[in-house]
mmCIF file of C-alpha atoms and ligand atoms in Angstrom:
data_model
loop_
_atom_site.group_PDB
_atom_site.id
_atom_site.type_symbol
_atom_site.label_atom_id
_atom_site.label_comp_id
_atom_site.label_asym_id
_atom_site.label_seq_id
_atom_site.Cartn_x
_atom_site.Cartn_y
_atom_site.Cartn_z
ATOM 1 C CA MET A 455 4.363 -67.241 15.645
ATOM 2 C CA SER A 456 3.787 -63.998 14.518
ATOM 3 C CA PRO A 457 5.154 -60.988 16.104
ATOM 4 C CA ILE A 458 2.514 -58.745 18.046
ATOM 5 C CA ILE A 459 3.343 -55.156 16.973
ATOM 6 C CA ARG A 460 2.345 -51.706 18.565
ATOM 7 C CA ARG A 461 3.107 -49.148 16.997
ATOM 8 C CA LEU A 462 1.634 -48.124 13.868
ATOM 9 C CA TYR A 463 2.101 -45.498 11.505
ATOM 10 C CA LEU A 464 -0.409 -44.146 8.092
ATOM 11 C CA HIS A 465 1.069 -41.939 5.851
ATOM 12 C CA VAL A 466 -0.636 -39.964 3.823
ATOM 13 C CA PRO A 467 1.520 -38.104 1.246
ATOM 14 C CA PHE A 468 -0.405 -34.874 -0.118
ATOM 15 C CA CYS A 469 0.217 -31.918 0.203
ATOM 16 C CA ALA A 470 -2.011 -27.729 -0.609
ATOM 17 C CA ARG A 471 1.501 -27.429 -2.145
ATOM 18 C CA GLU A 472 5.147 -28.118 -1.541
ATOM 19 C CA CYS A 473 6.966 -26.813 1.751
ATOM 20 C CA PRO A 474 10.884 -25.705 -0.369
ATOM 21 C CA TYR A 475 12.530 -26.706 3.045
ATOM 22 C CA CYS A 476 10.749 -30.582 3.361
ATOM 23 C CA GLY A 477 12.403 -33.177 3.188
ATOM 24 C CA PHE A 478 9.973 -36.069 3.637
ATOM 25 C CA TYR A 479 7.437 -37.907 0.775
ATOM 26 C CA LYS A 480 5.077 -35.766 0.070
ATOM 27 C CA HIS A 481 3.221 -34.043 -2.981
ATOM 28 C CA THR A 482 0.079 -32.133 -4.044
ATOM 29 C CA PRO A 483 -2.932 -34.246 -4.658
ATOM 30 C CA GLY A 484 -4.407 -34.109 -8.012
ATOM 31 C CA ARG A 485 -6.402 -37.017 -8.934
ATOM 32 C CA LEU A 486 -4.598 -39.325 -6.656
ATOM 33 C CA ALA A 487 -6.284 -39.068 -3.349
ATOM 34 C CA SER A 488 -9.149 -40.815 -4.817
ATOM 35 C CA THR A 489 -11.190 -44.291 -2.227
ATOM 36 C CA ASP A 490 -8.402 -45.547 -4.357
ATOM 37 C CA PHE A 491 -5.264 -43.818 -2.205
ATOM 38 C CA ILE A 492 -7.494 -44.952 1.015
ATOM 39 C CA ASP A 493 -8.624 -48.676 0.012
ATOM 40 C CA ALA A 494 -4.963 -48.554 -1.016
ATOM 41 C CA LEU A 495 -3.709 -47.983 2.665
ATOM 42 C CA LEU A 496 -7.090 -50.985 4.200
ATOM 43 C CA ALA A 497 -5.412 -53.114 1.305
ATOM 44 C CA GLU A 498 -1.803 -53.193 2.527
ATOM 45 C CA LEU A 499 -2.809 -53.148 6.266
ATOM 46 C CA SER A 500 -4.893 -56.255 5.524
ATOM 47 C CA LEU A 501 -1.462 -58.283 3.743
ATOM 48 C CA ARG A 502 0.917 -56.903 6.948
ATOM 49 C CA LEU A 503 -1.707 -58.435 9.217
ATOM 50 C CA GLU A 504 -1.006 -61.901 7.767
ATOM 51 C CA THR A 505 2.606 -62.160 9.397
ATOM 52 C CA VAL A 506 1.563 -60.458 12.275
ATOM 53 C CA GLN A 507 -0.571 -59.652 15.105
ATOM 54 C CA MET A 508 -1.579 -55.496 14.974
ATOM 55 C CA ILE A 509 -2.806 -54.605 18.797
ATOM 56 C CA PRO A 510 -1.769 -50.696 18.556
ATOM 57 C CA GLU A 511 -1.401 -49.372 21.999
ATOM 58 C CA SER A 512 -0.044 -45.994 19.612
ATOM 59 C CA ILE A 513 -1.639 -44.859 15.920
ATOM 60 C CA PHE A 514 0.631 -41.500 14.332
ATOM 61 C CA MET A 515 -0.623 -40.520 10.926
ATOM 62 C CA GLY A 516 1.425 -39.039 9.378
ATOM 63 C CA GLY A 517 2.718 -37.133 6.045
ATOM 64 C CA GLY A 518 2.381 -35.443 4.201
ATOM 65 C CA THR A 519 -0.919 -32.698 5.563
ATOM 66 C CA PRO A 520 -3.536 -36.710 6.929
ATOM 67 C CA SER A 521 -5.974 -33.751 7.287
ATOM 68 C CA LEU A 522 -5.813 -31.763 4.097
ATOM 69 C CA LEU A 523 -7.908 -36.171 3.731
ATOM 70 C CA SER A 524 -12.048 -35.201 2.901
ATOM 71 C CA ARG A 525 -14.069 -35.846 5.713
ATOM 72 C CA SER A 526 -16.233 -39.116 3.567
ATOM 73 C CA HIS A 527 -11.903 -40.932 3.041
ATOM 74 C CA TRP A 528 -11.166 -39.773 6.763
ATOM 75 C CA LEU A 529 -14.573 -41.749 7.572
ATOM 76 C CA ARG A 530 -14.009 -44.391 5.441
ATOM 77 C CA LEU A 531 -10.363 -44.932 6.317
ATOM 78 C CA ALA A 532 -10.540 -44.869 10.160
ATOM 79 C CA SER A 533 -14.210 -47.613 9.494
ATOM 80 C CA GLY A 534 -11.708 -49.177 7.818
ATOM 81 C CA LEU A 535 -9.389 -49.362 10.434
ATOM 82 C CA ALA A 536 -11.724 -50.552 13.044
ATOM 83 C CA ASP A 537 -12.978 -53.204 11.033
ATOM 84 C CA ARG A 538 -9.377 -54.457 10.252
ATOM 85 C CA ILE A 539 -7.576 -54.285 13.751
ATOM 86 C CA ASP A 540 -8.493 -53.460 17.479
ATOM 87 C CA LEU A 541 -8.290 -50.203 18.021
ATOM 88 C CA ALA A 542 -8.667 -51.028 21.963
ATOM 89 C CA ALA A 543 -6.221 -51.156 23.159
ATOM 90 C CA VAL A 544 -5.039 -47.550 21.448
ATOM 91 C CA ARG A 545 -4.897 -44.700 24.032
ATOM 92 C CA GLU A 546 -2.382 -42.171 21.734
ATOM 93 C CA TRP A 547 -4.117 -41.558 18.468
ATOM 94 C CA THR A 548 -2.202 -38.198 16.435
ATOM 95 C CA LEU A 549 -2.889 -37.038 13.597
ATOM 96 C CA GLU A 550 -0.766 -34.064 11.842
ATOM 97 C CA ALA A 551 -2.373 -31.074 10.154
ATOM 98 C CA ASN A 552 -2.089 -27.722 8.859
ATOM 99 C CA PRO A 553 -4.034 -25.089 9.060
ATOM 100 C CA ARG A 554 -6.666 -24.669 6.215
ATOM 101 C CA THR A 555 -7.404 -28.523 5.917
ATOM 102 C CA PHE A 556 -10.293 -28.862 7.907
ATOM 103 C CA ASP A 557 -12.877 -27.657 9.232
ATOM 104 C CA VAL A 558 -15.130 -27.781 12.400
ATOM 105 C CA ALA A 559 -17.120 -31.189 10.978
ATOM 106 C CA LYS A 560 -13.816 -32.654 10.365
ATOM 107 C CA ALA A 561 -12.263 -31.572 13.101
ATOM 108 C CA GLU A 562 -15.304 -33.490 15.111
ATOM 109 C CA ALA A 563 -14.705 -36.158 11.892
ATOM 110 C CA PHE A 564 -11.215 -37.001 13.445
ATOM 111 C CA ARG A 565 -11.951 -36.904 17.601
ATOM 112 C CA ALA A 566 -15.855 -39.574 15.920
ATOM 113 C CA ALA A 567 -12.369 -41.880 14.174
ATOM 114 C CA GLY A 568 -10.713 -41.596 17.961
ATOM 115 C CA VAL A 569 -7.712 -38.959 17.542
ATOM 116 C CA ASN A 570 -6.665 -37.710 20.222
ATOM 117 C CA ARG A 571 -4.274 -36.051 19.680
ATOM 118 C CA VAL A 572 -3.218 -33.489 17.149
ATOM 119 C CA SER A 573 0.018 -31.823 15.948
ATOM 120 C CA LEU A 574 -0.042 -28.567 14.368
ATOM 121 C CA GLY A 575 2.045 -27.117 12.089
ATOM 122 C CA VAL A 576 2.240 -24.419 12.813
ATOM 123 C CA GLN A 577 6.244 -23.764 12.313
ATOM 124 C CA SER A 578 6.063 -19.522 13.041
ATOM 125 C CA TRP A 579 3.552 -16.563 14.079
ATOM 126 C CA ALA A 580 5.527 -14.264 12.190
ATOM 127 C CA PRO A 581 4.081 -13.571 8.235
ATOM 128 C CA ARG A 582 7.672 -13.113 6.752
ATOM 129 C CA THR A 583 9.008 -15.733 7.654
ATOM 130 C CA LEU A 584 6.045 -17.450 6.852
ATOM 131 C CA ALA A 585 6.270 -16.195 3.304
ATOM 132 C CA THR A 586 9.909 -17.088 3.435
ATOM 133 C CA LEU A 587 8.965 -21.014 4.748
ATOM 134 C CA GLY A 588 6.260 -20.990 1.927
ATOM 135 C CA ARG A 589 3.585 -22.041 4.431
ATOM 136 C CA ASP A 590 -0.311 -21.332 2.875
ATOM 137 C CA HIS A 591 -1.069 -20.172 6.168
ATOM 138 C CA THR A 592 -1.581 -16.830 8.047
ATOM 139 C CA PRO A 593 -0.932 -16.269 11.577
ATOM 140 C CA ASP A 594 -4.707 -15.711 12.192
ATOM 141 C CA GLN A 595 -5.892 -18.934 10.271
ATOM 142 C CA ALA A 596 -3.491 -20.599 12.201
ATOM 143 C CA ARG A 597 -5.141 -19.229 16.473
ATOM 144 C CA GLU A 598 -8.742 -20.503 14.269
ATOM 145 C CA ALA A 599 -7.495 -23.917 13.708
ATOM 146 C CA TRP A 600 -6.460 -24.259 16.653
ATOM 147 C CA ARG A 601 -9.804 -23.157 18.613
ATOM 148 C CA MET A 602 -11.339 -25.724 16.435
ATOM 149 C CA LEU A 603 -9.347 -28.072 16.974
ATOM 150 C CA ARG A 604 -9.785 -26.987 20.911
ATOM 151 C CA GLY A 605 -13.684 -26.666 20.143
ATOM 152 C CA ALA A 606 -14.201 -30.516 18.604
ATOM 153 C CA GLY A 607 -13.017 -31.287 22.636
ATOM 154 C CA PHE A 608 -9.188 -31.817 21.864
ATOM 155 C CA ASP A 609 -7.577 -31.841 25.490
ATOM 156 C CA ASN A 610 -4.492 -32.594 23.675
ATOM 157 C CA LEU A 611 -2.443 -30.641 21.307
ATOM 158 C CA SER A 612 0.582 -30.150 20.331
ATOM 159 C CA LEU A 613 2.119 -27.588 17.778
ATOM 160 C CA ASP A 614 5.148 -27.312 15.805
ATOM 161 C CA LEU A 615 7.476 -24.768 15.078
ATOM 162 C CA MET A 616 10.789 -23.784 13.288
ATOM 163 C CA PHE A 617 14.223 -21.416 14.447
ATOM 164 C CA SER A 618 16.498 -20.558 12.366
ATOM 165 C CA ILE A 619 14.992 -19.619 9.247
ATOM 166 C CA PRO A 620 17.108 -17.199 7.307
ATOM 167 C CA GLY A 621 15.832 -13.541 8.103
ATOM 168 C CA GLU A 622 14.393 -14.430 11.360
ATOM 169 C CA THR A 623 14.955 -11.918 13.848
ATOM 170 C CA ALA A 624 15.570 -12.649 16.951
ATOM 171 C CA GLU A 625 12.196 -10.765 18.270
ATOM 172 C CA GLU A 626 10.857 -12.774 16.094
ATOM 173 C CA TRP A 627 11.136 -15.528 17.551
ATOM 174 C CA GLN A 628 10.687 -14.427 21.365
ATOM 175 C CA GLN A 629 6.755 -13.506 18.957
ATOM 176 C CA SER A 630 6.531 -16.321 17.977
ATOM 177 C CA LEU A 631 6.721 -18.566 21.835
ATOM 178 C CA ASP A 632 4.997 -15.334 23.101
ATOM 179 C CA GLU A 633 1.491 -16.546 20.664
ATOM 180 C CA THR A 634 2.188 -20.007 21.479
ATOM 181 C CA LEU A 635 2.824 -19.901 24.615
ATOM 182 C CA ALA A 636 0.373 -17.714 24.743
ATOM 183 C CA LEU A 637 -2.501 -20.780 23.919
ATOM 184 C CA ALA A 638 -1.571 -23.344 26.025
ATOM 185 C CA PRO A 639 -0.505 -26.037 24.425
ATOM 186 C CA ASP A 640 0.411 -29.899 25.290
ATOM 187 C CA HIS A 641 3.353 -30.753 24.085
ATOM 188 C CA LEU A 642 6.139 -28.551 21.273
ATOM 189 C CA SER A 643 8.028 -29.453 18.880
ATOM 190 C CA CYS A 644 10.910 -27.072 18.129
ATOM 191 C CA TYR A 645 13.188 -27.658 15.273
ATOM 192 C CA ASN A 646 15.686 -26.055 14.037
ATOM 193 C CA LEU A 647 15.516 -25.505 10.144
ATOM 194 C CA THR A 648 17.661 -28.785 8.359
ATOM 195 C CA TYR A 649 18.922 -28.131 4.544
ATOM 196 C CA GLU A 650 17.381 -31.606 2.624
ATOM 197 C CA GLU A 651 18.581 -33.582 0.424
ATOM 198 C CA ASP A 652 16.434 -32.376 -2.577
ATOM 199 C CA THR A 653 14.613 -29.515 -1.353
ATOM 200 C CA ALA A 654 14.820 -25.835 -2.636
ATOM 201 C CA PHE A 655 15.907 -24.911 0.124
ATOM 202 C CA LEU A 656 19.330 -26.978 -0.018
ATOM 203 C CA THR A 657 19.382 -25.637 -3.425
ATOM 204 C CA ARG A 658 19.233 -22.182 -2.688
ATOM 205 C CA HIS A 659 21.531 -23.210 0.460
ATOM 206 C CA LEU A 660 24.323 -23.759 -2.134
ATOM 207 C CA ALA A 661 24.033 -21.409 -3.862
ATOM 208 C CA GLY A 662 24.677 -18.469 -0.908
ATOM 209 C CA GLU A 663 21.437 -17.738 -1.030
ATOM 210 C CA LEU A 664 20.123 -18.559 2.638
ATOM 211 C CA ASP A 665 23.222 -19.206 4.803
ATOM 212 C CA VAL A 666 23.744 -21.555 8.273
ATOM 213 C CA ASP A 667 24.994 -20.036 11.655
ATOM 214 C CA PRO A 668 25.492 -22.346 14.124
ATOM 215 C CA ASP A 669 25.905 -19.592 16.400
ATOM 216 C CA ARG A 670 22.516 -18.458 15.899
ATOM 217 C CA ASP A 671 20.998 -22.124 15.991
ATOM 218 C CA ALA A 672 22.827 -22.814 20.144
ATOM 219 C CA ASP A 673 21.998 -18.561 20.664
ATOM 220 C CA ARG A 674 18.243 -20.218 19.752
ATOM 221 C CA TYR A 675 17.588 -23.301 21.354
ATOM 222 C CA LEU A 676 19.475 -22.061 24.165
ATOM 223 C CA GLU A 677 16.698 -19.347 24.085
ATOM 224 C CA THR A 678 14.082 -21.491 23.263
ATOM 225 C CA LEU A 679 15.174 -23.772 26.780
ATOM 226 C CA ASN A 680 14.605 -21.701 29.281
ATOM 227 C CA ARG A 681 11.761 -19.483 28.115
ATOM 228 C CA LEU A 682 9.880 -22.859 27.786
ATOM 229 C CA GLU A 683 11.600 -24.670 31.546
ATOM 230 C CA THR A 684 9.848 -21.531 33.535
ATOM 231 C CA SER A 685 6.587 -21.693 31.382
ATOM 232 C CA GLY A 686 6.873 -25.839 33.588
ATOM 233 C CA PHE A 687 6.990 -27.310 30.282
ATOM 234 C CA ILE A 688 9.295 -31.192 30.566
ATOM 235 C CA HIS A 689 11.987 -31.146 28.275
ATOM 236 C CA TYR A 690 11.702 -35.227 27.528
ATOM 237 C CA GLU A 691 14.388 -35.007 24.272
ATOM 238 C CA VAL A 692 15.814 -32.923 22.372
ATOM 239 C CA SER A 693 13.905 -30.547 20.024
ATOM 240 C CA ASN A 694 10.531 -31.681 22.381
ATOM 241 C CA TRP A 695 8.709 -30.490 25.585
ATOM 242 C CA ALA A 696 5.771 -31.936 26.838
ATOM 243 C CA ARG A 697 2.706 -30.710 30.105
ATOM 244 C CA PRO A 698 3.082 -33.700 32.464
ATOM 245 C CA GLY A 699 1.308 -36.616 31.284
ATOM 246 C CA LYS A 700 1.052 -35.181 27.346
ATOM 247 C CA GLU A 701 4.791 -36.745 26.690
ATOM 248 C CA SER A 702 4.126 -38.491 22.587
ATOM 249 C CA ARG A 703 3.936 -41.873 23.505
ATOM 250 C CA HIS A 704 4.968 -42.781 19.840
ATOM 251 C CA ASN A 705 7.252 -40.974 19.554
ATOM 252 C CA ALA A 706 8.853 -42.046 23.093
ATOM 253 C CA ALA A 707 8.785 -45.620 21.256
ATOM 254 C CA TYR A 708 10.477 -44.634 18.953
ATOM 255 C CA TRP A 709 12.985 -43.706 20.779
ATOM 256 C CA ARG A 710 12.816 -47.060 23.028
ATOM 257 C CA GLY A 711 13.457 -48.800 19.760
ATOM 258 C CA GLU A 712 10.131 -50.196 19.659
ATOM 259 C CA ASP A 713 9.403 -52.589 16.250
ATOM 260 C CA TYR A 714 6.533 -50.323 14.270
ATOM 261 C CA LEU A 715 4.638 -51.486 11.188
ATOM 262 C CA GLY A 716 4.654 -48.081 8.872
ATOM 263 C CA ILE A 717 1.600 -48.271 6.456
ATOM 264 C CA GLY A 718 1.447 -46.375 3.017
ATOM 265 C CA PRO A 719 3.940 -44.720 -0.006
ATOM 266 C CA GLY A 720 6.900 -43.344 1.749
ATOM 267 C CA ALA A 721 6.262 -45.044 5.128
ATOM 268 C CA VAL A 722 8.194 -46.886 7.394
ATOM 269 C CA SER A 723 8.483 -50.186 9.564
ATOM 270 C CA THR A 724 11.146 -51.974 11.369
ATOM 271 C CA ILE A 725 9.167 -55.209 12.492
ATOM 272 C CA ASN A 726 12.336 -57.405 13.611
ATOM 273 C CA GLY A 727 15.139 -56.890 12.942
ATOM 274 C CA GLN A 728 13.905 -56.142 9.579
ATOM 275 C CA ARG A 729 13.575 -51.996 7.624
ATOM 276 C CA TRP A 730 11.422 -51.942 5.059
ATOM 277 C CA LYS A 731 10.051 -48.090 3.453
ATOM 278 C CA THR A 732 6.795 -48.987 1.546
ATOM 279 C CA LEU A 733 7.631 -48.243 -2.074
ATOM 280 C CA PRO A 734 7.318 -44.167 -1.836
ATOM 281 C CA ASP A 735 5.443 -44.072 -5.439
ATOM 282 C CA THR A 736 1.828 -42.620 -4.484
ATOM 283 C CA ALA A 737 0.527 -44.276 -7.969
ATOM 284 C CA ALA A 738 2.524 -46.541 -8.258
ATOM 285 C CA TYR A 739 1.617 -47.925 -4.692
ATOM 286 C CA THR A 740 -2.034 -47.674 -5.189
ATOM 287 C CA ARG A 741 -2.266 -50.264 -8.163
ATOM 288 C CA ALA A 742 0.583 -51.988 -7.000
ATOM 289 C CA ALA A 743 -1.274 -52.578 -3.540
ATOM 290 C CA LEU A 744 -5.039 -52.637 -4.807
ATOM 291 C CA SER A 745 -3.694 -56.176 -6.578
ATOM 292 C CA GLY A 746 -2.510 -56.972 -3.638
ATOM 293 C CA GLU A 747 1.249 -56.997 -4.223
ATOM 294 C CA ASP A 748 3.968 -57.106 -2.077
ATOM 295 C CA VAL A 749 4.846 -52.649 -1.730
ATOM 296 C CA ARG A 750 8.046 -52.703 1.183
ATOM 297 C CA THR A 751 11.328 -52.548 -0.891
ATOM 298 C CA GLU A 752 14.816 -51.126 0.154
ATOM 299 C CA VAL A 753 14.374 -53.719 2.308
ATOM 300 C CA GLU A 754 17.094 -54.738 5.077
ATOM 301 C CA ASN A 755 18.690 -56.868 8.103
ATOM 302 C CA LEU A 756 19.822 -54.727 10.527
ATOM 303 C CA THR A 757 22.936 -56.077 12.596
ATOM 304 C CA ALA A 758 23.270 -55.963 16.183
ATOM 305 C CA GLU A 759 25.774 -53.135 15.215
ATOM 306 C CA ASP A 760 23.351 -51.166 12.910
ATOM 307 C CA LEU A 761 20.642 -51.738 16.472
ATOM 308 C CA ARG A 762 23.531 -49.987 18.553
ATOM 309 C CA LEU A 763 24.424 -47.180 16.737
ATOM 310 C CA GLU A 764 19.853 -46.332 16.143
ATOM 311 C CA ALA A 765 19.862 -46.524 19.455
ATOM 312 C CA LEU A 766 22.850 -43.917 20.907
ATOM 313 C CA GLY A 767 21.706 -41.304 18.944
ATOM 314 C CA THR A 768 17.664 -41.527 19.833
ATOM 315 C CA ARG A 769 18.058 -42.474 23.354
ATOM 316 C CA LEU A 770 21.307 -39.603 23.763
ATOM 317 C CA ARG A 771 18.843 -36.784 22.631
ATOM 318 C CA THR A 772 16.176 -38.034 25.651
ATOM 319 C CA LEU A 773 15.655 -36.632 28.721
ATOM 320 C CA GLU A 774 17.239 -41.131 30.052
ATOM 321 C CA GLY A 775 20.293 -40.331 28.247
ATOM 322 C CA ALA A 776 21.651 -43.650 26.757
ATOM 323 C CA PRO A 777 23.121 -47.242 28.530
ATOM 324 C CA GLU A 778 27.246 -46.634 28.232
ATOM 325 C CA SER A 779 27.477 -49.025 27.526
ATOM 326 C CA LEU A 780 26.038 -48.031 24.025
ATOM 327 C CA VAL A 781 29.289 -46.059 22.938
ATOM 328 C CA ASN A 782 31.708 -47.995 21.270
ATOM 329 C CA PRO A 783 34.614 -48.372 23.598
ATOM 330 C CA SER A 784 37.493 -47.093 21.942
ATOM 331 C CA ALA A 785 35.658 -43.858 21.847
ATOM 332 C CA ALA A 786 35.764 -44.147 26.006
ATOM 333 C CA GLU A 787 38.316 -41.506 26.286
ATOM 334 C CA GLU A 788 36.041 -39.133 24.403
ATOM 335 C CA VAL A 789 33.137 -39.218 26.460
ATOM 336 C CA THR A 790 35.765 -39.012 29.295
ATOM 337 C CA LEU A 791 36.744 -34.951 27.586
ATOM 338 C CA LEU A 792 33.373 -35.196 26.544
ATOM 339 C CA VAL A 793 31.924 -34.496 30.915
ATOM 340 C CA ALA A 794 35.050 -32.556 30.880
ATOM 341 C CA GLU A 795 34.011 -30.134 28.638
ATOM 342 C CA GLY A 796 30.598 -29.751 30.281
ATOM 343 C CA PHE A 797 28.654 -31.489 27.120
ATOM 344 C CA LEU A 798 27.678 -34.601 29.101
ATOM 345 C CA ASN A 799 27.264 -36.165 32.620
ATOM 346 C CA ARG A 800 27.259 -39.668 33.864
ATOM 347 C CA ARG A 801 24.978 -40.247 35.780
ATOM 348 C CA GLU A 802 23.765 -44.381 37.299
ATOM 349 C CA GLY A 803 25.545 -45.833 33.406
ATOM 350 C CA ARG A 804 23.940 -43.537 31.680
ATOM 351 C CA LEU A 805 25.039 -41.116 29.142
ATOM 352 C CA LEU A 806 23.159 -37.294 29.755
ATOM 353 C CA LEU A 807 23.057 -34.559 27.300
ATOM 354 C CA THR A 808 24.081 -31.518 29.832
ATOM 355 C CA ARG A 809 22.701 -27.559 28.660
ATOM 356 C CA ARG A 810 25.644 -27.614 25.948
ATOM 357 C CA GLY A 811 25.541 -30.616 24.914
ATOM 358 C CA MET A 812 22.377 -30.022 23.848
ATOM 359 C CA PRO A 813 23.001 -28.062 21.192
ATOM 360 C CA LEU A 814 25.346 -30.032 19.410
ATOM 361 C CA VAL A 815 23.723 -33.740 20.213
ATOM 362 C CA ASP A 816 24.559 -33.853 15.964
ATOM 363 C CA SER A 817 28.809 -33.653 16.568
ATOM 364 C CA ILE A 818 28.507 -35.621 20.048
ATOM 365 C CA VAL A 819 26.720 -39.301 18.676
ATOM 366 C CA GLY A 820 29.425 -38.140 16.131
ATOM 367 C CA ARG A 821 31.871 -39.222 18.209
ATOM 368 C CA LEU A 822 30.952 -41.636 20.327
ATOM 369 C CA VAL A 823 30.070 -43.960 17.369
HETATM 370 S S1 SF4 B 1122 6.424 -28.981 5.560
HETATM 371 FE FE1 SF4 B 1122 4.261 -30.448 5.892
HETATM 372 S S2 SF4 B 1122 2.823 -28.746 4.751
HETATM 373 FE FE2 SF4 B 1122 5.417 -28.364 4.396
HETATM 374 S S3 SF4 B 1122 5.456 -29.840 2.593
HETATM 375 FE FE3 SF4 B 1122 6.269 -30.302 4.793
HETATM 376 S S4 SF4 B 1122 4.642 -32.399 4.861
HETATM 377 FE FE4 SF4 B 1122 3.496 -30.854 3.438
#
């Protein structure tokens, strides 16, 4: 009996230009953003459907910038999905979008196809910070993109912000929060800038050009926490806030450890304790998928220990916390210490981060594994 999978991820690797801090698999489209690429995605899906039953409750189209696809490619992909899988159970269909990559007609096409949630990559409202990040939009273009999405009928819009960007002042971050709240978002993701492998930012950081300041990071994070809490958001994961009922179902399923199928170059899947990555090379991926070849790479069988570590790391970041049973028994004393130090709370067999603990979640997990 083939497994039933309820989470579908599609990776579209194209970006108008490459942001110097971004570690995802992405590139400019060139001639690769073609009908062949869309057909390759659908061919890969068809191949996977020989071994899994896909009855999605959530779909997430990420990248890259899926909103960069042309309207005709987008419609081809949406109808190809509908031809292959029953979409009746889909409750949440998220599309990652960037300002300047869509117009009113495209926004309406997203909505008509069934997308009911858009995550807009704004990152900052301060022009100087946008320039540092190498973003190609202005604050006005981001506001216009937001208006187009609302105009197309989206009542579940998320906005992505980044903080602790070198050179960004506390006032600029406060201004970014002000501008964001003025748009009345339904959901917010706010991430601390990190220096990812194989990025221009990491090179500059190692050369001493871009700093790291843990105190500044913690201050910005706590300011964000206070500001969003008093604005009525539920803080349901360390970096994510939502209006009641607007939490991301798809990401919450990842954090619970549900299986998911990922399609597209560089996408990751986890099904029945097996994890693989789809070939992270768009041209080779397209050729292989269209020839009916298996495009999985890096296939690994996850051990119970792998799953325990992963569950501890993801669940501790959530509002519900992590079952204490996930902690390595040899780290029991660390739990007592972390509680005494005010970084963790214990409640009904679960461990929950305190406000003090939230900015330090990665090091706390490190002490518990
Ligand atoms: S941050 Fe987003 S827009 Fe920038 S390169 Fe990465 S995926 Fe593309």
